């Protein structure tokens, strides 16, 4: 059976995971949240009292921890479900530093490619179309106005019981956008063959419909 891969990249809180989860369920593809993998690595750094701004200290965990997804597609660190824990502020505040380290990226990208090697996947992140899966069947690049993204993240945090203000969400997104798009290795950038979707003022169902049409036209569904 032929396997397909759909890449969705874009800045923080642009709605990638919401859309990817809906599409994956609709198509029967596996959803792979690569951001959760960088968040899990960051959690391991914090739990081991290492300094997220010290590359050598962070690198020391490569190959010594296990990062995977369980049967519910929840992210696991050393076989423990950490899907709620990795959304907390301490992880969000440090993940973009840890994500700049080349050796950590190479290790996680290896795991991501392995996960995508034997099934149809929808993978979301920052570098999926440009680096992880350069031959993806379809590539989307999802953006939205930063104030709307901050509002979305604030509402999401509120629902999850995570204490933040709208201003803190905005600052965190701006900081991560900057670090993610200015790092040397595999930065956040639109692949030249990806389809840009600006979701500002778009309903979730409209974004899904738009992507669905692209997938139909490309013969993926
Ligand atoms: O959910 P949100 O949009 O806030 O972010 P995420 O997808 O969970 O990703 C968290 C962080 O991981 C990002 O800000 C990046 O620093 C890093 N990341 C990355 O560098 N490359 C990826 N493919 C995915 C995430």
CSV table of C-alpha atoms and ligand atoms in Angstrom, one decimal:
chain,number,residue,atom,x,y,z
A,1,UNK,CA,0.0,0.0,0.0
A,2,UNK,CA,1.2,3.5,-0.9
A,3,UNK,CA,2.1,5.8,2.1
A,4,UNK,CA,1.5,9.5,2.0
A,5,UNK,CA,3.0,12.2,4.1
A,6,UNK,CA,1.5,15.6,4.8
A,7,UNK,CA,3.7,18.3,6.3
A,8,UNK,CA,2.2,21.3,8.2
A,9,UNK,CA,4.7,23.9,9.3
A,10,UNK,CA,4.2,27.4,10.7
A,11,UNK,CA,4.8,29.6,13.8
A,12,UNK,CA,3.6,28.8,17.3
A,13,UNK,CA,-0.2,28.7,17.9
A,14,UNK,CA,-1.1,29.1,14.3
A,15,UNK,CA,-3.5,26.2,14.7
A,16,UNK,CA,-1.4,23.5,13.1
A,17,UNK,CA,-2.1,20.7,15.7
A,18,UNK,CA,-5.9,21.4,15.8
A,19,UNK,CA,-6.1,21.1,12.0
A,20,UNK,CA,-3.6,18.2,11.8
A,21,UNK,CA,-5.6,16.1,14.3
A,22,UNK,CA,-8.9,16.6,12.5
A,23,UNK,CA,-7.4,15.8,9.1
A,24,UNK,CA,-5.6,12.7,10.5
A,25,UNK,CA,-8.8,11.4,11.9
A,26,UNK,CA,-10.7,12.1,8.7
A,27,UNK,CA,-8.0,10.4,6.5
A,28,UNK,CA,-7.0,7.6,8.9
A,29,UNK,CA,-3.4,8.9,8.9
A,30,UNK,CA,-1.2,9.0,12.0
A,31,UNK,CA,-0.7,12.4,13.5
A,32,UNK,CA,2.9,13.2,14.6
A,33,UNK,CA,3.3,16.3,16.8
A,34,UNK,CA,7.0,17.1,16.5
A,35,UNK,CA,6.7,20.1,18.9
A,36,UNK,CA,5.7,17.7,21.6
A,37,UNK,CA,9.0,15.8,21.1
A,38,UNK,CA,11.1,19.0,21.5
A,39,UNK,CA,8.9,19.9,24.6
A,40,UNK,CA,9.5,16.4,26.1
A,41,UNK,CA,13.3,16.8,25.6
A,42,UNK,CA,13.1,20.2,27.3
A,43,UNK,CA,11.2,18.6,30.2
A,44,UNK,CA,14.0,16.1,30.6
A,45,UNK,CA,16.5,18.9,30.7
A,46,UNK,CA,14.5,20.6,33.5
A,47,UNK,CA,13.9,17.4,35.4
A,48,UNK,CA,17.6,16.7,35.4
A,49,UNK,CA,18.4,20.2,36.7
A,50,UNK,CA,20.4,21.0,33.5
A,51,UNK,CA,20.7,24.4,32.0
A,52,UNK,CA,18.5,24.8,28.9
A,53,UNK,CA,20.9,27.6,27.7
A,54,UNK,CA,23.9,25.2,27.9
A,55,UNK,CA,24.2,23.1,24.7
A,56,UNK,CA,26.7,20.7,26.1
A,57,UNK,CA,24.6,19.9,29.2
A,58,UNK,CA,21.5,19.4,27.1
A,59,UNK,CA,23.3,17.2,24.6
A,60,UNK,CA,24.3,14.9,27.4
A,61,UNK,CA,20.7,13.5,27.4
A,62,UNK,CA,20.8,12.4,23.7
A,63,UNK,CA,20.2,8.6,23.5
A,64,UNK,CA,19.9,8.4,27.3
A,65,UNK,CA,16.2,9.2,27.4
A,66,UNK,CA,13.3,7.8,25.4
A,67,UNK,CA,10.8,10.0,23.6
A,68,UNK,CA,7.8,8.3,21.9
A,69,UNK,CA,4.0,8.3,21.5
A,70,UNK,CA,1.8,5.8,23.3
A,71,UNK,CA,-1.3,4.0,22.0
A,72,UNK,CA,-3.4,7.1,22.6
A,73,UNK,CA,-0.9,9.1,20.5
A,74,UNK,CA,0.2,10.9,23.7
A,75,UNK,CA,3.8,12.0,24.0
A,76,UNK,CA,5.9,9.9,26.4
A,77,UNK,CA,9.2,10.6,28.2
A,78,UNK,CA,10.8,7.4,29.5
A,79,UNK,CA,7.5,5.6,28.9
A,80,UNK,CA,5.5,8.1,31.0
A,81,UNK,CA,2.7,10.1,29.5
A,82,UNK,CA,3.8,13.8,29.7
A,83,UNK,CA,1.3,15.3,27.3
A,84,UNK,CA,-0.2,17.7,29.9
A,85,UNK,CA,3.1,18.4,31.7
A,86,UNK,CA,4.9,19.6,28.5
A,87,UNK,CA,2.3,22.4,27.9
A,88,UNK,CA,3.2,24.1,31.2
A,89,UNK,CA,5.0,27.5,31.2
A,90,UNK,CA,8.4,26.3,32.3
A,91,UNK,CA,8.6,24.1,29.3
A,92,UNK,CA,7.1,26.7,26.9
A,93,UNK,CA,9.7,29.3,28.2
A,94,UNK,CA,12.7,27.1,27.5
A,95,UNK,CA,11.8,24.8,24.5
A,96,UNK,CA,13.0,27.2,21.9
A,97,UNK,CA,16.5,27.4,23.4
A,98,UNK,CA,16.8,23.6,23.5
A,99,UNK,CA,15.4,23.4,19.9
A,100,UNK,CA,18.4,25.4,18.5
A,101,UNK,CA,20.9,22.6,19.4
A,102,UNK,CA,21.9,20.7,16.2
A,103,UNK,CA,22.7,17.3,17.8
A,104,UNK,CA,19.4,17.3,19.6
A,105,UNK,CA,17.6,18.1,16.4
A,106,UNK,CA,19.4,15.5,14.4
A,107,UNK,CA,18.5,12.8,17.0
A,108,UNK,CA,14.8,13.9,17.1
A,109,UNK,CA,14.6,14.2,13.3
A,110,UNK,CA,15.9,10.6,13.1
A,111,UNK,CA,13.0,9.5,15.4
A,112,UNK,CA,10.5,11.5,13.3
A,113,UNK,CA,11.6,10.0,10.0
A,114,UNK,CA,11.4,6.5,11.5
A,115,UNK,CA,7.9,7.2,12.7
A,116,UNK,CA,6.9,8.3,9.2
A,117,UNK,CA,8.7,5.4,7.4
A,118,UNK,CA,6.0,2.8,7.4
A,119,UNK,CA,2.6,4.6,7.5
A,120,UNK,CA,0.7,7.6,6.2
A,121,UNK,CA,1.3,10.6,8.4
A,122,UNK,CA,0.4,14.1,9.0
A,123,UNK,CA,3.4,15.7,10.8
A,124,UNK,CA,3.4,19.3,12.1
A,125,UNK,CA,6.3,21.4,13.2
A,126,UNK,CA,8.7,24.1,12.0
A,127,UNK,CA,11.0,22.2,9.6
A,128,UNK,CA,9.0,19.3,8.3
A,129,UNK,CA,8.6,20.4,4.7
A,130,UNK,CA,12.0,22.1,4.6
A,131,UNK,CA,14.1,19.4,6.4
A,132,UNK,CA,12.5,16.4,8.0
A,133,UNK,CA,10.3,15.2,5.0
A,134,UNK,CA,11.6,17.2,1.9
A,135,UNK,CA,9.7,14.8,-0.3
A,136,UNK,CA,6.4,15.0,1.5
A,137,UNK,CA,3.3,14.4,-0.7
A,138,UNK,CA,1.9,17.8,0.3
A,139,UNK,CA,3.3,20.7,2.3
A,140,UNK,CA,1.3,23.4,4.0
A,141,UNK,CA,2.6,26.5,5.8
A,142,UNK,CA,0.1,27.9,8.2
A,143,UNK,CA,0.3,31.4,9.5
A,144,UNK,CA,-1.9,33.8,11.5
A,145,UNK,CA,-1.7,37.3,12.9
A,146,UNK,CA,0.4,37.2,16.2
A,147,UNK,CA,-2.4,38.9,18.3
A,148,UNK,CA,-4.9,36.3,17.2
A,149,UNK,CA,-2.4,33.5,17.9
A,150,UNK,CA,-1.9,35.0,21.4
A,151,UNK,CA,-5.6,35.0,22.0
A,152,UNK,CA,-6.0,31.4,20.8
A,153,UNK,CA,-3.1,30.3,23.1
A,154,UNK,CA,-4.6,32.2,26.0
A,155,UNK,CA,-8.0,30.5,25.6
A,156,UNK,CA,-6.3,27.1,25.2
A,157,UNK,CA,-4.3,27.6,28.4
A,158,UNK,CA,-7.4,28.7,30.2
A,159,UNK,CA,-9.2,25.5,29.2
A,160,UNK,CA,-6.2,23.4,30.4
A,161,UNK,CA,-6.0,25.2,33.7
A,162,UNK,CA,-2.5,26.8,32.8
A,163,UNK,CA,-2.1,30.2,34.5
A,164,UNK,CA,-1.1,32.9,32.0
A,165,UNK,CA,-2.1,36.3,31.0
A,166,UNK,CA,-2.8,37.3,27.3
A,167,UNK,CA,0.3,39.5,27.5
A,168,UNK,CA,2.5,36.6,28.7
A,169,UNK,CA,1.2,34.5,25.8
A,170,UNK,CA,2.0,37.2,23.3
A,171,UNK,CA,5.5,37.7,24.7
A,172,UNK,CA,6.2,33.9,24.7
A,173,UNK,CA,5.0,33.5,21.1
A,174,UNK,CA,7.0,36.5,19.8
A,175,UNK,CA,10.2,35.2,21.6
A,176,UNK,CA,9.8,31.7,20.2
A,177,UNK,CA,8.9,32.9,16.7
A,178,UNK,CA,12.1,34.9,16.7
A,179,UNK,CA,14.4,32.2,18.1
A,180,UNK,CA,12.8,29.5,15.9
A,181,UNK,CA,13.2,31.5,12.7
A,182,UNK,CA,16.7,32.8,13.4
A,183,UNK,CA,18.5,29.6,14.5
A,184,UNK,CA,21.3,28.3,12.2
A,185,UNK,CA,20.2,24.7,11.8
A,186,UNK,CA,16.8,23.9,10.2
A,187,UNK,CA,15.0,27.2,11.1
A,188,UNK,CA,11.3,27.9,10.8
A,189,UNK,CA,10.8,28.8,7.1
A,190,UNK,CA,8.4,28.2,4.4
A,191,UNK,CA,9.5,25.5,1.9
A,192,UNK,CA,9.4,26.8,-1.6
A,193,UNK,CA,6.9,24.1,-2.7
A,194,UNK,CA,4.5,24.6,0.2
A,195,UNK,CA,1.1,26.0,0.2
A,196,UNK,CA,0.6,29.1,2.3
A,197,UNK,CA,-2.6,29.3,4.4
A,198,UNK,CA,-3.3,32.4,6.5
A,199,UNK,CA,-5.8,31.3,9.1
A,200,UNK,CA,-6.4,34.7,10.6
A,201,UNK,CA,-10.2,35.1,10.8
A,202,UNK,CA,-10.7,31.7,9.3
A,203,UNK,CA,-12.9,29.1,11.0
A,204,UNK,CA,-11.3,25.7,11.8
A,205,UNK,CA,-13.7,23.9,9.5
A,206,UNK,CA,-12.8,26.3,6.6
A,207,UNK,CA,-9.1,25.6,7.0
A,208,UNK,CA,-9.8,21.9,7.0
A,209,UNK,CA,-12.0,22.2,3.9
A,210,UNK,CA,-9.4,24.2,2.1
A,211,UNK,CA,-6.7,21.6,2.7
A,212,UNK,CA,-9.1,18.8,1.9
A,213,UNK,CA,-9.6,20.2,-1.6
A,214,UNK,CA,-5.8,20.4,-2.1
A,215,UNK,CA,-5.5,16.7,-1.0
A,216,UNK,CA,-8.3,15.7,-3.4
A,217,UNK,CA,-6.7,17.6,-6.3
A,218,UNK,CA,-3.4,15.9,-5.7
A,219,UNK,CA,-5.0,12.5,-5.6
A,220,UNK,CA,-4.2,11.7,-2.0
A,221,UNK,CA,-7.8,11.1,-1.1
B,1,LIG,O1,2.2,24.3,20.2
B,1,LIG,P1,3.1,25.4,19.8
B,1,LIG,O2,2.7,26.0,18.4
B,1,LIG,O3,3.2,26.5,20.8
B,1,LIG,O4,4.5,24.8,19.7
B,1,LIG,P2,5.0,23.4,19.4
B,1,LIG,O5,4.6,22.9,18.1
B,1,LIG,O6,4.6,22.5,20.6
B,1,LIG,O7,6.6,23.5,19.4
B,1,LIG,C1,7.3,24.0,20.6
B,1,LIG,C2,8.7,24.4,20.2
B,1,LIG,O8,9.4,23.3,19.7
B,1,LIG,C3,8.7,25.5,19.1
B,1,LIG,O9,8.6,26.8,19.5
B,1,LIG,C4,10.1,25.2,18.5
B,1,LIG,O10,11.1,25.9,19.3
B,1,LIG,C5,10.3,23.7,18.7
B,1,LIG,N1,10.1,23.0,17.4
B,1,LIG,C6,11.1,22.9,16.5
B,1,LIG,O11,12.1,23.5,16.6
B,1,LIG,N2,10.9,22.1,15.4
B,1,LIG,C7,9.8,21.4,15.2
B,1,LIG,N3,9.7,20.6,14.1
B,1,LIG,C8,8.7,21.5,16.1
B,1,LIG,C9,8.9,22.3,17.2
